[in-house]
Coordinates of C-alpha atoms in Angstrom, one line a residue:
Chain A
G1 CA -1.4 2.0 -18.3
N2 CA -1.4 3.8 -15.0
S3 CA 1.8 4.5 -13.3
V4 CA 3.4 6.4 -10.4
T5 CA 7.0 7.6 -10.4
Q6 CA 8.7 8.9 -7.1
M7 CA 12.1 10.5 -6.8
E8 CA 14.6 7.8 -5.5
G9 CA 15.9 7.9 -1.9
P10 CA 17.0 7.8 0.5
V11 CA 16.6 11.5 1.3
T12 CA 18.7 12.6 4.2
L13 CA 17.8 15.9 5.9
S14 CA 18.6 17.6 9.2
E15 CA 15.9 18.3 11.6
E16 CA 13.7 21.4 10.8
A17 CA 14.6 21.4 7.2
F18 CA 12.2 21.6 4.5
L19 CA 10.9 18.5 2.6
T20 CA 9.9 18.0 -0.8
I21 CA 9.3 14.5 -2.3
N22 CA 8.3 14.6 -6.0
C23 CA 5.5 12.4 -7.3
T24 CA 4.3 12.3 -11.1
Y25 CA 1.6 10.1 -12.4
T26 CA 0.4 8.9 -15.7
A27 CA -3.4 7.8 -15.5
T28 CA -6.5 7.7 -17.7
G29 CA -9.7 9.3 -16.5
Y30 CA -9.7 11.1 -13.1
P31 CA -7.7 9.2 -10.4
S32 CA -7.7 9.9 -6.8
L33 CA -4.2 10.5 -5.3
F34 CA -2.7 9.4 -2.1
W35 CA 0.6 9.5 0.2
Y36 CA 1.1 6.7 2.5
V37 CA 3.8 6.3 5.1
Q38 CA 5.4 3.1 6.4
Y39 CA 7.4 3.1 9.5
P40 CA 10.1 0.3 9.9
G41 CA 8.7 -3.0 10.2
E42 CA 4.9 -1.8 9.9
G43 CA 2.2 -1.7 7.4
L44 CA 1.2 1.5 5.5
Q45 CA -0.9 4.3 6.9
L46 CA -2.6 6.8 4.8
L47 CA -1.0 10.2 5.4
L48 CA -3.2 12.3 2.9
K49 CA -5.3 12.2 -0.1
A50 CA -6.8 14.4 -2.8
T51 CA -9.7 13.4 -5.0
K52 CA -10.0 16.1 -7.7
A53 CA -7.7 18.6 -9.6
D54 CA -6.4 21.6 -7.2
D55 CA -7.5 19.7 -4.2
K56 CA -4.9 19.9 -1.3
G57 CA -4.5 17.1 1.0
S58 CA -2.8 17.9 4.5
N59 CA -2.1 16.0 7.6
K60 CA 0.5 16.4 10.6
G61 CA 2.1 19.2 8.5
F62 CA 2.5 17.4 5.4
E63 CA 0.7 18.8 2.4
A64 CA 0.3 17.9 -1.2
T65 CA -1.6 19.5 -4.2
Y66 CA -3.3 17.6 -7.1
R67 CA -2.0 19.2 -10.2
K68 CA -3.5 18.0 -13.3
E69 CA -1.6 20.4 -15.7
T70 CA 1.6 18.9 -14.5
T71 CA 0.3 15.5 -13.4
S72 CA 2.0 15.7 -10.0
F73 CA 1.3 15.3 -6.4
H74 CA 4.5 16.4 -4.7
L75 CA 4.7 15.9 -0.8
E76 CA 6.0 18.9 1.3
K77 CA 6.6 19.6 5.0
G78 CA 7.9 22.9 6.2
S79 CA 10.1 21.5 9.1
V80 CA 10.8 17.9 9.5
Q81 CA 11.2 15.9 12.7
V82 CA 13.3 12.7 13.7
S83 CA 10.0 11.0 14.1
D84 CA 9.2 11.6 10.5
S85 CA 11.8 9.1 9.5
A86 CA 10.0 6.5 7.4
V87 CA 9.3 5.3 3.8
Y88 CA 6.7 7.5 1.8
F89 CA 4.6 5.8 -1.0
C90 CA 2.6 7.8 -3.6
A91 CA -0.3 6.1 -5.1
L92 CA -3.2 6.5 -7.4
S93 CA -6.5 4.8 -7.7
H94 CA -8.0 3.8 -11.0
S95 CA -11.4 5.5 -11.7
G96 CA -14.3 3.5 -12.4
G97 CA -15.2 0.0 -11.7
Y98 CA -12.8 -2.1 -9.3
Q99 CA -10.6 -0.1 -6.8
K100 CA -7.2 -1.0 -7.9
V101 CA -4.4 1.1 -6.5
T102 CA -1.1 1.7 -8.2
F103 CA 1.8 2.5 -5.8
G104 CA 5.1 4.1 -6.5
T105 CA 8.4 2.4 -5.4
G106 CA 8.7 4.6 -2.1
T107 CA 11.1 7.1 -0.8
K108 CA 12.9 6.6 2.2
L109 CA 13.4 9.7 4.4
Q110 CA 16.2 9.9 7.1
V111 CA 16.0 13.0 9.4
I112 CA 19.2 13.4 11.5
P113 CA 19.2 15.6 14.8
Chain B
D1 CA -10.5 -0.6 18.2
G2 CA -11.1 -1.2 14.6
G3 CA -8.3 -2.7 12.4
I4 CA -6.6 -5.3 10.4
T5 CA -4.5 -8.1 12.1
Q6 CA -2.2 -10.3 10.3
S7 CA -0.4 -13.3 11.8
P8 CA 2.2 -14.4 12.2
K9 CA 4.5 -11.5 12.1
Y10 CA 7.3 -13.7 11.0
L11 CA 7.1 -17.0 9.3
F12 CA 9.8 -19.4 8.1
R13 CA 9.2 -22.1 5.6
K14 CA 11.1 -24.8 3.9
E15 CA 11.2 -25.2 0.3
G16 CA 8.4 -27.1 -1.1
Q17 CA 6.0 -26.5 1.7
N18 CA 2.8 -24.4 1.4
V19 CA 2.1 -21.9 4.0
T20 CA -1.0 -19.8 4.9
L21 CA -0.9 -16.2 6.0
S22 CA -3.9 -15.0 8.1
C23 CA -5.6 -11.7 7.6
E24 CA -8.7 -10.5 9.7
Q25 CA -10.4 -7.1 9.7
N26 CA -13.3 -5.8 11.9
L27 CA -13.8 -2.6 10.0
N28 CA -16.8 -4.0 8.2
H29 CA -15.1 -3.3 4.9
D30 CA -16.2 -5.2 1.8
A31 CA -13.0 -5.1 -0.3
M32 CA -10.0 -6.8 0.8
Y33 CA -6.4 -7.1 -0.9
W34 CA -3.0 -8.9 -0.8
Y35 CA 0.2 -7.2 -1.8
R36 CA 3.9 -8.3 -1.8
Q37 CA 6.6 -5.8 -1.1
D38 CA 10.1 -6.4 -2.0
P39 CA 13.2 -4.2 -1.0
G40 CA 13.5 -1.3 -3.3
Q41 CA 10.2 -2.0 -5.0
G42 CA 6.6 -0.8 -4.6
L43 CA 3.5 -2.7 -3.7
R44 CA 2.5 -5.4 -6.0
L45 CA -1.2 -6.6 -5.9
I46 CA -1.4 -10.5 -5.5
Y47 CA -5.3 -10.9 -5.3
Y48 CA -8.2 -8.9 -4.2
S49 CA -11.7 -9.4 -3.2
Q50 CA -14.6 -7.1 -3.5
I51 CA -17.3 -9.3 -1.9
V52 CA -17.5 -12.7 0.0
N53 CA -17.1 -15.7 -2.1
D54 CA -15.5 -13.7 -5.0
F55 CA -11.8 -12.9 -5.6
Q56 CA -9.7 -11.9 -8.6
K57 CA -6.1 -12.2 -9.5
G58 CA -3.8 -9.0 -9.3
D59 CA -0.6 -8.5 -11.2
I60 CA 1.4 -11.5 -9.6
A61 CA -1.0 -14.2 -8.8
E62 CA 1.2 -17.2 -9.8
G63 CA 2.0 -19.5 -7.1
Y64 CA -0.5 -18.0 -4.7
S65 CA -4.1 -18.8 -3.7
V66 CA -6.8 -17.1 -1.5
S67 CA -10.4 -17.7 -0.2
R68 CA -12.9 -15.3 1.1
E69 CA -15.5 -17.4 3.0
K70 CA -16.1 -14.5 5.5
K71 CA -16.3 -10.8 5.1
E72 CA -13.9 -10.4 7.9
S73 CA -11.2 -13.0 6.6
F74 CA -9.0 -13.2 3.7
P75 CA -6.3 -15.9 4.0
L76 CA -3.4 -16.1 1.5
T77 CA -1.6 -19.4 0.9
V78 CA 1.9 -19.3 -0.7
T79 CA 2.3 -22.7 -2.6
S80 CA 5.4 -24.5 -3.5
A81 CA 4.8 -23.2 -7.0
Q82 CA 5.9 -19.7 -6.0
K83 CA 9.5 -19.6 -7.1
N84 CA 10.8 -16.8 -4.9
P85 CA 8.3 -16.4 -2.0
T86 CA 10.7 -14.4 0.5
A87 CA 8.9 -11.3 0.9
F88 CA 7.0 -9.0 3.1
Y89 CA 3.4 -9.5 2.6
L90 CA 0.6 -6.9 3.4
C91 CA -3.0 -7.1 3.6
A92 CA -5.3 -4.3 3.3
S93 CA -9.2 -3.6 3.1
S94 CA -11.4 -0.8 2.0
I95 CA -15.0 0.3 1.7
D96 CA -16.4 -0.8 -1.7
Q97 CA -17.5 2.3 -3.5
T98 CA -18.5 1.7 -7.2
G99 CA -16.5 3.8 -9.4
R100 CA -14.5 5.6 -6.7
T101 CA -11.6 4.2 -4.5
D102 CA -11.5 4.8 -0.9
T103 CA -8.7 4.7 1.6
Q104 CA -7.0 1.3 2.0
Y105 CA -6.1 0.3 5.6
F106 CA -3.1 -1.7 6.0
G107 CA -2.2 -4.5 8.5
P108 CA 1.2 -4.6 10.2
G109 CA 2.4 -7.2 7.5
T110 CA 4.1 -10.8 7.7
R111 CA 7.6 -11.3 6.7
L112 CA 8.0 -14.7 5.0
T113 CA 11.4 -16.2 4.7
V114 CA 12.1 -19.4 2.8
L115 CA 14.9 -21.5 4.2

């Protein structure tokens, strides 16, 4: 079946450091790929998405490229801030029919001043 | 502002009691979902509904029930049959596009604790 694998956290970085959170997936067909962010005590918010191979999603300085050849959708940011501290979830949607979404287990990011 | 509201934010329940979690959206979305989130785990789908008066079981539906009498509302009942109900519950909605999934919009969640 479909699955999403994320790197385990927590990831601890100093402010202004470069961020990479790895995400790989297994899916049939051509899924859409998403990154969601969850701040403490809140629900998830969409950070960015890509709907086809080689698409790049970007938002708030974060980027991720849909790589079909490596089945990956790694999240990157050039310079993190303390306010980026949150849990990040990679997710994919199943193509065709009902819109089921499979989420990864989440990666907690801690940014220290 | 459009969005999804969940209430209450915190809920305490004694063992053996049923409890209902509220979820309301004013985004005019067709599809609605309930997820359960446990520490260190991803989101697991409990139930989903693509249209009023219709809903389907997700991956962990045992011990839960839902209704979808109105487009805006999708309440979740955690019954006494749910063996380990303490968790963070998230409601979401999305535009229903056949064959393609759109973004899911999430509510702020309800934290349920069984005493």
